[in-house]
Tab-separated table of C-alpha atoms in Angstrom:
chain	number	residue	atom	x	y	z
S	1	UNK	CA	-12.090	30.747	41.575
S	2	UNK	CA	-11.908	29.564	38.002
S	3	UNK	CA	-12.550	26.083	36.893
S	4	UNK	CA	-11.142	24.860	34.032
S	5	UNK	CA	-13.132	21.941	32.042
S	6	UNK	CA	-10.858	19.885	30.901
S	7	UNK	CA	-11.687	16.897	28.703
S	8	UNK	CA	-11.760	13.559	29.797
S	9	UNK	CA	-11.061	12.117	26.727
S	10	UNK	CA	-8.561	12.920	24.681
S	11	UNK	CA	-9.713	13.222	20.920
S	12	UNK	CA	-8.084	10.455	19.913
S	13	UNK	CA	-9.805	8.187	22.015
S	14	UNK	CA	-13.170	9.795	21.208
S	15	UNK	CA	-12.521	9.120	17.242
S	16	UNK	CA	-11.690	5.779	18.554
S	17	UNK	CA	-15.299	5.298	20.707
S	18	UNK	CA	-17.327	6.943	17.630
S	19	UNK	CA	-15.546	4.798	15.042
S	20	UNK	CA	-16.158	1.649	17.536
S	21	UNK	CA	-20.049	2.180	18.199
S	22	UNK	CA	-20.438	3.455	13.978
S	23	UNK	CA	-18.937	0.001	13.221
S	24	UNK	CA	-20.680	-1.979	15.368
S	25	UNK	CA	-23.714	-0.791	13.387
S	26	UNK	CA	-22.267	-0.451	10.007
S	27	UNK	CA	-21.201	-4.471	9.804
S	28	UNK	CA	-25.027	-5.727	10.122
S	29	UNK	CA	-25.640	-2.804	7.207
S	30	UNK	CA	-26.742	-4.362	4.093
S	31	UNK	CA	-24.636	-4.800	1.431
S	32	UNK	CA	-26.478	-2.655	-1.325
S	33	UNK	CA	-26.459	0.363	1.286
S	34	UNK	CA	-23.026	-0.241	1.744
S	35	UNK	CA	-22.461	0.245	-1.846
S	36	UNK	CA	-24.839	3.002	-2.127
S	37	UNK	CA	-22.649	4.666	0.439
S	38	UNK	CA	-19.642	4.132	-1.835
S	39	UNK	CA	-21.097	5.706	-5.081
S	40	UNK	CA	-22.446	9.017	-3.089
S	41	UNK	CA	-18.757	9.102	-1.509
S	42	UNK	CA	-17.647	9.063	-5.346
S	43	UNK	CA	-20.319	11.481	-6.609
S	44	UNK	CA	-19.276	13.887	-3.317
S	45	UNK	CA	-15.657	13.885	-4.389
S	46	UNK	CA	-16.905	14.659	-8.292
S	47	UNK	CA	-18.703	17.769	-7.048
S	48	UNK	CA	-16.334	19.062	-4.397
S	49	UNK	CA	-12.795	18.896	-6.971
S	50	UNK	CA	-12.663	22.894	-6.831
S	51	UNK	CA	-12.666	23.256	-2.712
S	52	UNK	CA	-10.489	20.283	-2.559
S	53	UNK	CA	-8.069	21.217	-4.957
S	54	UNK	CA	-8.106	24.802	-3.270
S	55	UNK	CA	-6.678	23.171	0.085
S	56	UNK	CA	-4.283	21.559	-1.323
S	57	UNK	CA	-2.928	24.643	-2.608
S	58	UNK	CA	-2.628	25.839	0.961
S	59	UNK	CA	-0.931	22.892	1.952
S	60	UNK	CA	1.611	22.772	-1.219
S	61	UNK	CA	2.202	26.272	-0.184
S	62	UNK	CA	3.014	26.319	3.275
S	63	UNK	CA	5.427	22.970	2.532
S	64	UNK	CA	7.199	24.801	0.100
S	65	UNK	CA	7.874	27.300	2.419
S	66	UNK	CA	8.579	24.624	5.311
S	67	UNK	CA	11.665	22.617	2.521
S	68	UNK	CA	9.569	19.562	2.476
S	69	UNK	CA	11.377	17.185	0.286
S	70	UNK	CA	10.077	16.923	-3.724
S	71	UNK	CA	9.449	13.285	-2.717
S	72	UNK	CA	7.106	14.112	-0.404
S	73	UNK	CA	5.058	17.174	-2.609
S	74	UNK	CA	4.610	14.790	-5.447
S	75	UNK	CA	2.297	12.503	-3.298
S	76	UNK	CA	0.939	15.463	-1.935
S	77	UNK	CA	0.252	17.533	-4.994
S	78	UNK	CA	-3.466	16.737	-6.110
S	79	UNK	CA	-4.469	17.531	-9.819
S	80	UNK	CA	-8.241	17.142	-11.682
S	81	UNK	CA	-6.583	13.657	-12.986
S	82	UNK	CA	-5.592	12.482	-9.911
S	83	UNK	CA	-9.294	13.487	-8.207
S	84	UNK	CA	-11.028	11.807	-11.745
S	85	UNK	CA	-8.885	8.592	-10.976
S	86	UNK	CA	-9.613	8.745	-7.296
S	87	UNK	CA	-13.658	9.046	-8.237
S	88	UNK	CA	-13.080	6.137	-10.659
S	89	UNK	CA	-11.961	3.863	-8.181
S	90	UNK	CA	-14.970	4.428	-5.943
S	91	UNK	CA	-17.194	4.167	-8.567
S	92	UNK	CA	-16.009	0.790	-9.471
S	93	UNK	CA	-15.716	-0.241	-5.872
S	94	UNK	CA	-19.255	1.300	-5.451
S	95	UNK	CA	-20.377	-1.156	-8.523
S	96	UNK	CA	-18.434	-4.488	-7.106
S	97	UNK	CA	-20.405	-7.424	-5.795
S	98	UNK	CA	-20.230	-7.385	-1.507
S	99	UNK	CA	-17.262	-9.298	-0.192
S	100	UNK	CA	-18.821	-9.901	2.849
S	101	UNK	CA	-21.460	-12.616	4.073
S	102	UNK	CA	-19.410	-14.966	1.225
S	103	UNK	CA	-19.641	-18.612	2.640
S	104	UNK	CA	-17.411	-20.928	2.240
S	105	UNK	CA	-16.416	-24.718	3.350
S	106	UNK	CA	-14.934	-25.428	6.727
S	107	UNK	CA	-11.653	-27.268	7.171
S	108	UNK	CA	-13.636	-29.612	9.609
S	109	UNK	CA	-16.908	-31.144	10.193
S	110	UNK	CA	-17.749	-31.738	13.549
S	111	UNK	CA	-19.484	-34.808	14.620
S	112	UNK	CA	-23.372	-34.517	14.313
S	113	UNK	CA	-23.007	-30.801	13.028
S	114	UNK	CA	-21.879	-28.860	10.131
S	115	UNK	CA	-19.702	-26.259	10.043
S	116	UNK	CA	-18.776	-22.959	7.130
S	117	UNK	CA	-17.331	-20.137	7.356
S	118	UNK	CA	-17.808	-16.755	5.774
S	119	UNK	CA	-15.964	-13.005	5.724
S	120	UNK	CA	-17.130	-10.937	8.384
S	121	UNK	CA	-15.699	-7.239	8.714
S	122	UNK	CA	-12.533	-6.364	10.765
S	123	UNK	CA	-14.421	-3.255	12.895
S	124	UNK	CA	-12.276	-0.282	12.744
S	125	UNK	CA	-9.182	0.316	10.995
S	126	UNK	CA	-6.979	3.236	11.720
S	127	UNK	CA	-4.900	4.359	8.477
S	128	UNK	CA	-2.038	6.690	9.377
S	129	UNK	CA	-0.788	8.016	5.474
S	130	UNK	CA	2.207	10.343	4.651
S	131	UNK	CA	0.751	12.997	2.130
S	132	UNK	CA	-1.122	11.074	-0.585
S	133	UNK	CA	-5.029	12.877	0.321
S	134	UNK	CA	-6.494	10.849	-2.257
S	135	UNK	CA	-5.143	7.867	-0.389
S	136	UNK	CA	-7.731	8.162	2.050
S	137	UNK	CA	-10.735	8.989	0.223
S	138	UNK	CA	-9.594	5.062	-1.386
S	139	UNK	CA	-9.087	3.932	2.027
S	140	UNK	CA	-12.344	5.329	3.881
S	141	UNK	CA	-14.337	3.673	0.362
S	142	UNK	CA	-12.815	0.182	1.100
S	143	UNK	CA	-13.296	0.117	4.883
S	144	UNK	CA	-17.202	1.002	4.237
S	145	UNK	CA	-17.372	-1.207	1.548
S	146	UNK	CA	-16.152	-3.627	3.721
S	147	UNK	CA	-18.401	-2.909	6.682
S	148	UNK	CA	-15.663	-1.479	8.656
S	149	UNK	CA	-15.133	2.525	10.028
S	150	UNK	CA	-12.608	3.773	9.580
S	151	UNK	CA	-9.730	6.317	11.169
S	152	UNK	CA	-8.031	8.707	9.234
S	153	UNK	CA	-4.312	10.015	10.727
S	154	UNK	CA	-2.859	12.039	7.884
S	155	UNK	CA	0.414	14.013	8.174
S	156	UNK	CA	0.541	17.771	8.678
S	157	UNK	CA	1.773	18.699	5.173
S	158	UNK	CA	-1.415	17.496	3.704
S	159	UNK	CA	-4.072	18.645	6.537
S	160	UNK	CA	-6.412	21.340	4.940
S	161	UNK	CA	-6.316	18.591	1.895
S	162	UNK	CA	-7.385	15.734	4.349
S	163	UNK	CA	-10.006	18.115	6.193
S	164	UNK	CA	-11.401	18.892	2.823
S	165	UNK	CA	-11.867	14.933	1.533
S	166	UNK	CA	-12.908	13.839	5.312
S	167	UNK	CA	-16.108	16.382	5.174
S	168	UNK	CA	-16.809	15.771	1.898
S	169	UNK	CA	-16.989	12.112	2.424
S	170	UNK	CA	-19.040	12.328	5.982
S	171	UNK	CA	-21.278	14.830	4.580
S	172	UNK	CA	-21.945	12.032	1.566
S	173	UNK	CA	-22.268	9.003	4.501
S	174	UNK	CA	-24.670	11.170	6.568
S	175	UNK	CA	-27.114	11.619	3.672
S	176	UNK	CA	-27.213	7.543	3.127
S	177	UNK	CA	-28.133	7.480	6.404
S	178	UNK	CA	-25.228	5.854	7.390
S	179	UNK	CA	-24.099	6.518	11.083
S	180	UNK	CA	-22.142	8.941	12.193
S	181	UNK	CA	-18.732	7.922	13.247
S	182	UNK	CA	-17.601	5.568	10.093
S	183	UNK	CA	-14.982	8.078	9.166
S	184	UNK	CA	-13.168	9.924	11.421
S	185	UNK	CA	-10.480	12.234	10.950
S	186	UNK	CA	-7.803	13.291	13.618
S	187	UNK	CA	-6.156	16.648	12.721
S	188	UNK	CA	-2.628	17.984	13.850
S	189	UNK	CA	-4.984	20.537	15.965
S	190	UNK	CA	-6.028	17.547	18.339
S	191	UNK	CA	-2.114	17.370	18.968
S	192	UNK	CA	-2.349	13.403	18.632
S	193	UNK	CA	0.698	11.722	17.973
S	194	UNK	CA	0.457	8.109	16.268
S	195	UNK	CA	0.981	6.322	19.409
S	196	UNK	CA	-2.584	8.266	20.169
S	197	UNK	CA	-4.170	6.133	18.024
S	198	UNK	CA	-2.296	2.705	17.660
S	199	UNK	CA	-2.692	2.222	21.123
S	200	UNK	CA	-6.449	2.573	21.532
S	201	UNK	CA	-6.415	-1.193	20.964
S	202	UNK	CA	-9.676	-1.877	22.847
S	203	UNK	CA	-11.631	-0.367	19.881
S	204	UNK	CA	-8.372	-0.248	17.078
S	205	UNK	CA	-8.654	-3.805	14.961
S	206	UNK	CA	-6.114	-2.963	12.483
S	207	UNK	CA	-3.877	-0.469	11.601
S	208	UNK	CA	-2.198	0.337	8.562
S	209	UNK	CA	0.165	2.691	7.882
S	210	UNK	CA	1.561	3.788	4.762
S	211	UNK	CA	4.463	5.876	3.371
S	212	UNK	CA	8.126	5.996	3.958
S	213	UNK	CA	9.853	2.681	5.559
S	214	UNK	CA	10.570	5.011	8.453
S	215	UNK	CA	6.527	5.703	9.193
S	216	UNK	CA	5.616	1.984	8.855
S	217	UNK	CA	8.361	1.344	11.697
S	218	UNK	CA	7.419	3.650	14.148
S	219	UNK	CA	4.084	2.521	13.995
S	220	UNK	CA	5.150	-1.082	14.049
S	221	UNK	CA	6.993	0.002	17.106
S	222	UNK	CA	4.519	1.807	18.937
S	223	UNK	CA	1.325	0.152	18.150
S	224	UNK	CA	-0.941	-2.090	20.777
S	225	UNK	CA	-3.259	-2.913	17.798
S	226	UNK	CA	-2.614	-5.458	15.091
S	227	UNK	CA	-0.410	-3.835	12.294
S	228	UNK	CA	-0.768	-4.543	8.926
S	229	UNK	CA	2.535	-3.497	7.056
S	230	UNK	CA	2.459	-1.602	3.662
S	231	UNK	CA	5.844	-1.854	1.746
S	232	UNK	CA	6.782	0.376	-0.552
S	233	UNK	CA	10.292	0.352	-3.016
S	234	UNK	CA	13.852	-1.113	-3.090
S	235	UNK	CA	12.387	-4.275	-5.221
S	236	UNK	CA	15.107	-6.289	-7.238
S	237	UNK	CA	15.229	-7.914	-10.281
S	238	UNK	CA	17.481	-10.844	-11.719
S	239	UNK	CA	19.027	-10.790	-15.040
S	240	UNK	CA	20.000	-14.064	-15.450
S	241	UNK	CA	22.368	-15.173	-18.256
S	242	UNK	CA	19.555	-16.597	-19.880
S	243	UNK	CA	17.393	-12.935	-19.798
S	244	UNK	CA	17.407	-10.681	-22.479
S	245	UNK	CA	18.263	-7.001	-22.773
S	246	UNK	CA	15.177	-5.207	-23.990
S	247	UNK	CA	13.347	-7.209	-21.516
S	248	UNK	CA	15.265	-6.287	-18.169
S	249	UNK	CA	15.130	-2.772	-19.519
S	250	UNK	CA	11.349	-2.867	-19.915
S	251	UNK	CA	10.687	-4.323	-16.875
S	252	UNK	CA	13.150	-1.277	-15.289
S	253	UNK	CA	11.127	1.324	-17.083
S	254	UNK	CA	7.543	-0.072	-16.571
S	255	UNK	CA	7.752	-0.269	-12.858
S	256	UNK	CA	8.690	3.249	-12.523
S	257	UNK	CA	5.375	4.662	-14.333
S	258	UNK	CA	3.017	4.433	-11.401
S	259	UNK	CA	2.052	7.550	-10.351
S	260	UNK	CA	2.188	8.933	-8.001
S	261	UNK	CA	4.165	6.053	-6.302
S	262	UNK	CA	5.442	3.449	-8.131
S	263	UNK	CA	4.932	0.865	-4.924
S	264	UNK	CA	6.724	-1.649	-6.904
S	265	UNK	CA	9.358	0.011	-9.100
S	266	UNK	CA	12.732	-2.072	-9.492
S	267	UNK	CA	15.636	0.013	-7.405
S	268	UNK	CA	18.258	-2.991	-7.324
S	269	UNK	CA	19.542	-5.301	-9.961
S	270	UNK	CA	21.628	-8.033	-10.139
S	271	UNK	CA	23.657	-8.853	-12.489
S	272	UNK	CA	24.981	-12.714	-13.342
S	273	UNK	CA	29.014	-11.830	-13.390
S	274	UNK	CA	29.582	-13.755	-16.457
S	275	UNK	CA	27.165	-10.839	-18.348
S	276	UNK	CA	28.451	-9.501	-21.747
S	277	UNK	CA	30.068	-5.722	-20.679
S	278	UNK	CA	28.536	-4.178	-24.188
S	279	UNK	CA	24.820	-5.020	-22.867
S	280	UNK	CA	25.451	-3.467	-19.670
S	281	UNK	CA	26.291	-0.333	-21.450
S	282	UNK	CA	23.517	-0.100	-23.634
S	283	UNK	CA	21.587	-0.776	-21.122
S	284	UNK	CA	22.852	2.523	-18.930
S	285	UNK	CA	22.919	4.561	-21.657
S	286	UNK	CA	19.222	4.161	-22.051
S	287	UNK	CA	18.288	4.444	-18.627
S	288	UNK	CA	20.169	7.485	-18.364
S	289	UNK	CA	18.507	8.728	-20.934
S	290	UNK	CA	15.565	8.396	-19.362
S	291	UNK	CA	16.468	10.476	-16.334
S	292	UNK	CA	17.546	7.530	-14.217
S	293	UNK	CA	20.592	7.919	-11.355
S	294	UNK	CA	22.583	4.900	-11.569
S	295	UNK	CA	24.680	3.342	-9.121
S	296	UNK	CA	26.727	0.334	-8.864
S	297	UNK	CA	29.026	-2.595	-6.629
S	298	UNK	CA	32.620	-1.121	-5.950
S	299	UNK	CA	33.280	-3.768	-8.703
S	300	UNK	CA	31.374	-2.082	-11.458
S	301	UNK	CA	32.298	1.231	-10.812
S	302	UNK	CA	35.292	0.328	-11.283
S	303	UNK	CA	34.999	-1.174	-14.785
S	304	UNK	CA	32.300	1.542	-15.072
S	305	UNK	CA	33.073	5.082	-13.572
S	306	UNK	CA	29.727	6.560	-15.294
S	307	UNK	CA	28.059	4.328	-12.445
S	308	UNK	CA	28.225	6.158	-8.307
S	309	UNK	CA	29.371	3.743	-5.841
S	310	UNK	CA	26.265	2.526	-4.219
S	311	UNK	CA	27.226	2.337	0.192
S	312	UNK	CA	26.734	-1.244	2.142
S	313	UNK	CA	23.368	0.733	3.635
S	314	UNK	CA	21.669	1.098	-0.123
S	315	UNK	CA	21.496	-2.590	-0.720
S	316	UNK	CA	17.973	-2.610	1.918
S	317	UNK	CA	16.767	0.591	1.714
S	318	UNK	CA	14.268	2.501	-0.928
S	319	UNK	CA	15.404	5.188	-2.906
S	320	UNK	CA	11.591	6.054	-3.935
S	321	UNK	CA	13.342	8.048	-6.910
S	322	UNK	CA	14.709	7.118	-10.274
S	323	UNK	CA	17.331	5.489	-8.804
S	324	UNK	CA	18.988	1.988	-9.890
S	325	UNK	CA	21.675	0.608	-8.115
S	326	UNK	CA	23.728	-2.854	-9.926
S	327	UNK	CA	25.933	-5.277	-8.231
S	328	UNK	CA	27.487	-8.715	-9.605
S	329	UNK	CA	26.777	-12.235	-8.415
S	330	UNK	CA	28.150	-15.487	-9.450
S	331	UNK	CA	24.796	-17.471	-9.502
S	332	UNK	CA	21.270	-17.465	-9.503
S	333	UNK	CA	21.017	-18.954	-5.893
S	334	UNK	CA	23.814	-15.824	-4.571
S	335	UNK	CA	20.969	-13.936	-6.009
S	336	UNK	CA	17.945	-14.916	-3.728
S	337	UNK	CA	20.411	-14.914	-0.591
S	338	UNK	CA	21.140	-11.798	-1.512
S	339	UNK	CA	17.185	-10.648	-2.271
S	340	UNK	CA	16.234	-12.702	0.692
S	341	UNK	CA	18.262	-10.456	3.114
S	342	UNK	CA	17.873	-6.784	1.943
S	343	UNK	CA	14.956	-6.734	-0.474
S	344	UNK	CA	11.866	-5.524	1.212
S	345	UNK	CA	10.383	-8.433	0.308
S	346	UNK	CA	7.081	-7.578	-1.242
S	347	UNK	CA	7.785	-7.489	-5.004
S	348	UNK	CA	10.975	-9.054	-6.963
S	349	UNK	CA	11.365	-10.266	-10.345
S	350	UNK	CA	13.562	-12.223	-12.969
S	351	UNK	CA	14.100	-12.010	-16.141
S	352	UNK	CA	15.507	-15.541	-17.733
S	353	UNK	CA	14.063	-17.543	-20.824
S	354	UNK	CA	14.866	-20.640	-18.268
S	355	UNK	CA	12.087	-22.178	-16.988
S	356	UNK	CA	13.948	-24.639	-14.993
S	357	UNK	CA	15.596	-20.748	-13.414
S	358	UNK	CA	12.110	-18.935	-12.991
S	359	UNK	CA	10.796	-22.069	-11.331
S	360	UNK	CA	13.613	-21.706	-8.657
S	361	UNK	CA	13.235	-17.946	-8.221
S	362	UNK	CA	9.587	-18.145	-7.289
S	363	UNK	CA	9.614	-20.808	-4.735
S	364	UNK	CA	13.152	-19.612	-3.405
S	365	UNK	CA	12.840	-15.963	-3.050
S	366	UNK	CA	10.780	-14.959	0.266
S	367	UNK	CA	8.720	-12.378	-1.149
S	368	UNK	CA	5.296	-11.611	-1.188
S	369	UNK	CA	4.911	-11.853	-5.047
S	370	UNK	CA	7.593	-12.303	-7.673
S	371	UNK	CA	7.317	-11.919	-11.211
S	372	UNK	CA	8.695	-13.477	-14.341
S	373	UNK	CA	9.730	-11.486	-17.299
S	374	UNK	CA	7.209	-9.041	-16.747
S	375	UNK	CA	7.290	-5.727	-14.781
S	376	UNK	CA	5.943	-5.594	-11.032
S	377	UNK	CA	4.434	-2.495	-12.127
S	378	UNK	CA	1.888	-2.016	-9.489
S	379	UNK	CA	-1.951	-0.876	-9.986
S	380	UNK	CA	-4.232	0.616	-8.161
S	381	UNK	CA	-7.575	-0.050	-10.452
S	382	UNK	CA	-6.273	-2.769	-12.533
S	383	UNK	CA	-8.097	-3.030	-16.140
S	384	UNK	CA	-8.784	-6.824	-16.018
S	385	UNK	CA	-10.210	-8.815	-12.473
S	386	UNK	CA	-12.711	-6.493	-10.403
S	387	UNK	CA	-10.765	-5.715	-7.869
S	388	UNK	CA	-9.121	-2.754	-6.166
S	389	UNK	CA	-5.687	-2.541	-4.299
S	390	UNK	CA	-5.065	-0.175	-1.508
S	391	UNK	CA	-0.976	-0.928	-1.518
S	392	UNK	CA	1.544	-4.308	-0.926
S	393	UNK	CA	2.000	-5.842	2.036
S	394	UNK	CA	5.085	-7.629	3.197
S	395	UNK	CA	4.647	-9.357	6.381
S	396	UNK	CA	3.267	-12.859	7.276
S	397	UNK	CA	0.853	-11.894	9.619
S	398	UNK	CA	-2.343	-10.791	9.134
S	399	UNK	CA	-2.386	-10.721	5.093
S	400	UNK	CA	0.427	-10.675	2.799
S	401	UNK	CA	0.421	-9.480	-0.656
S	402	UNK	CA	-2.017	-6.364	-2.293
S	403	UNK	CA	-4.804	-4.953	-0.032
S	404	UNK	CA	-7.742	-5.144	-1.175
S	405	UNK	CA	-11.314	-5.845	0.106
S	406	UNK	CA	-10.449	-8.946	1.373
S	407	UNK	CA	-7.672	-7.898	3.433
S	408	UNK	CA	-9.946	-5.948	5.455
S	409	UNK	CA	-12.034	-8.513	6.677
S	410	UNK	CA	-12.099	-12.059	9.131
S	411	UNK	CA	-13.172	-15.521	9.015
S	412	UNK	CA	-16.145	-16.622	11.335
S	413	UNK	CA	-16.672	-19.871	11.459
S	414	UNK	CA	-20.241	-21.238	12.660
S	415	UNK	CA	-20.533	-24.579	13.661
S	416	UNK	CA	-24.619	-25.594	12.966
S	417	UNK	CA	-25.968	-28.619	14.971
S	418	UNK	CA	-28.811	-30.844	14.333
S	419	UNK	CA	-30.247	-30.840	17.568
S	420	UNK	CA	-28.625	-34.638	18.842
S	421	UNK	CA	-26.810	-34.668	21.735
């Protein structure tokens, strides 16, 4: 007779125990080890570029041969400047003062006690990405910065890329002496779906996916845990009557330079009706000649056939290309009905001289952030403030807004007494 072990734990549940017990010791963990941690997880990734980049060539292969979209092997695709930027970004998170243990005032003061508050860390996040390996490299450095572990769930197009980062990184943790467990990595070889993983909410405190709208709704759907959405394209913009050209078509052209995703690029515009024809054409002309697909309101392509009819369906979903679609409204309040319904609500703009207009769009539009005459463009290690965002987040929940260090951690309040009672 032949017994068969069979394991009494799926893998994903034993990434979820090892992450749980890692970050149970990683959030008393000082903060200068912490940071230490981050630094040698930069230095691993400087010294490891040739085996990682070798990976991903084994990954970009087989997708080619598998027809995955071009959308999908740009984010994949790693280069030496996309490793030097990722390295950058730990380095500087590596270098940052330690968001946690920050105390601040209490709403309320009990009688005969005093109360604060300060930022304690989440416990274990599980990050399910679409492509983008670098991604979690930034992720796994903000989680430990943070005091959190973290779970990595990439997709199978980038998994020899992933499996490359992931060791690097744990190799770097382990000789910190940081536990073992505060990155974990489940592979397509566990065969773990995402409900594997979203579900393990006993030891899961967040989870955040990121990539295509469809991805963040299937885990939205099938997750036990708390969710913290990422949002990613179909922002609009306003060109009021009041806006001028060269300024609606920098803000157009400025959002779309992120690479490699432009998080925050403008895909919809609207148009007051009463706008002058000739600007409208200069304007397509030059976005054309910038490589941009342009679409339009059955209305404009009418008066316009260079312009593709844009279908009802468009108006809330991304493109995530170089895609603009136009449409007409009468008035600046049609316009943030309209944004309000189909934008996606993390990033819209307007571009009006009208302060009296911008004033109105900012409280009116229900959006995470909204910007005035300047582009939404979105950064990941922004030159000025000292901090670092993983991506935009559109709900009201848990956070709202960029991700950064913050994001990933909790209030505890403690209530001190004076002895009296």
């Amino acid at each position: 007779m032949t017994v068969v072990a069979v394991d009494e734990f799926p893998e994903p549940i034993n990434s979820a125990k090892r992450a749980y017990q890692a970050s149970l010791k990683l959030s008393t963990t000082k903060g200068t080890d912490r940071s230490r941690a981050v630094l040698a997880m930069a230095q691993a990734i400087e010294n490891s570029f040739d085996d990682i980049l070798e990976a991903n060539t084994l990954d970009l292969e087989a997708s080619r041969e598998m027809a995955v979209p071009e959308l999908i092997l740009d984010w994949l695709k790693l280069t030496p400047t996309r490793l030097e930027t990722t390295v950058e970004i730990l380095q500087r998170l590596g270098e940052l003062s330690d968001p946690l243990r920050r105390v601040r005032n209490a709403d309320y003061q009990p009688e005969d006690s005093q109360s604060y508050s300060q930022l304690m860390p989440l416990g274990v996040i599980g990050f399910i990405y679409e492509a983008f390996p670098d991604l979690g490299a930034i992720a796994a450095a903000l989680c430990i910065k943070t005091g959190n572990s973290i779970i990595l769930k990439g997709s199978t197009e980038a998994s020899h890329s992933n499996a490359a980062i992931s060791e690097v990184l744990q190799h770097a943790l382990a000789e910190v002496g940081l536990p073992a467990g505060c990155i974990e990595l489940i592979t397509t070889e566990h065969g773990a779906s995402i409900r594997d993983l979203v579900t393990q909410d006993q030891y899961v405190n967040l989870a955040i996916p990121y990539g295509r709208s469809s991805l963040v709704q299937q885990v939205m759907r099938q997750a036990t845990c708390p969710v913290l959405k990422s949002a990613m394209g179909n922002c609009y913009l306003y060109w009021s009557l009041n806006g001028s050209l060269e300024m609606v078509r920098w803000m157009i052209l400025d959002s779309h330079e992120s690479e490699p995703d432009p998080v925050n690029a403008i895909e919809k515009v609207l148009i007051h009706r009463q706008a002058m024809p000739s600007s409208l054409a200069v304007l397509w002309n030059s976005l054309k000649e910038k490589g941009f697909e342009l679409k339009g309101d059955a209305e404009l392509v009418e008066a316009f056939p260079q312009l593709q009819l844009a279908k009802d369906n468009e108006w809330g979903c991304a493109y995530l290309t170089k895609t603009v679609a136009f449409k007409l409204v009468d008035s600046l309040e049609g316009a943030i009905a309209w944004i309000n319904q189909y934008s996606s609500g993390h990033a819209d703009s307007i571009a009006t001289e009208s302060y009296q207009e911008s004033r109105q769009f900012a409280l009116g539009v229900n959006s995470a952030a909204t910007y005035i005459n300047t582009s939404p463009r979105f950064s990941r290690n922004p030159s000025r403030g000292d901090s670092v965002f993983l991506g935009m987040s559109n709900q009201k929940g848990h956070r709202r807004g960029f991700i950064s260090l913050e994001t990933l951690t909790t209030a505890k309040h403690i209530i001190q007494g004076n002895g009296r009672f």
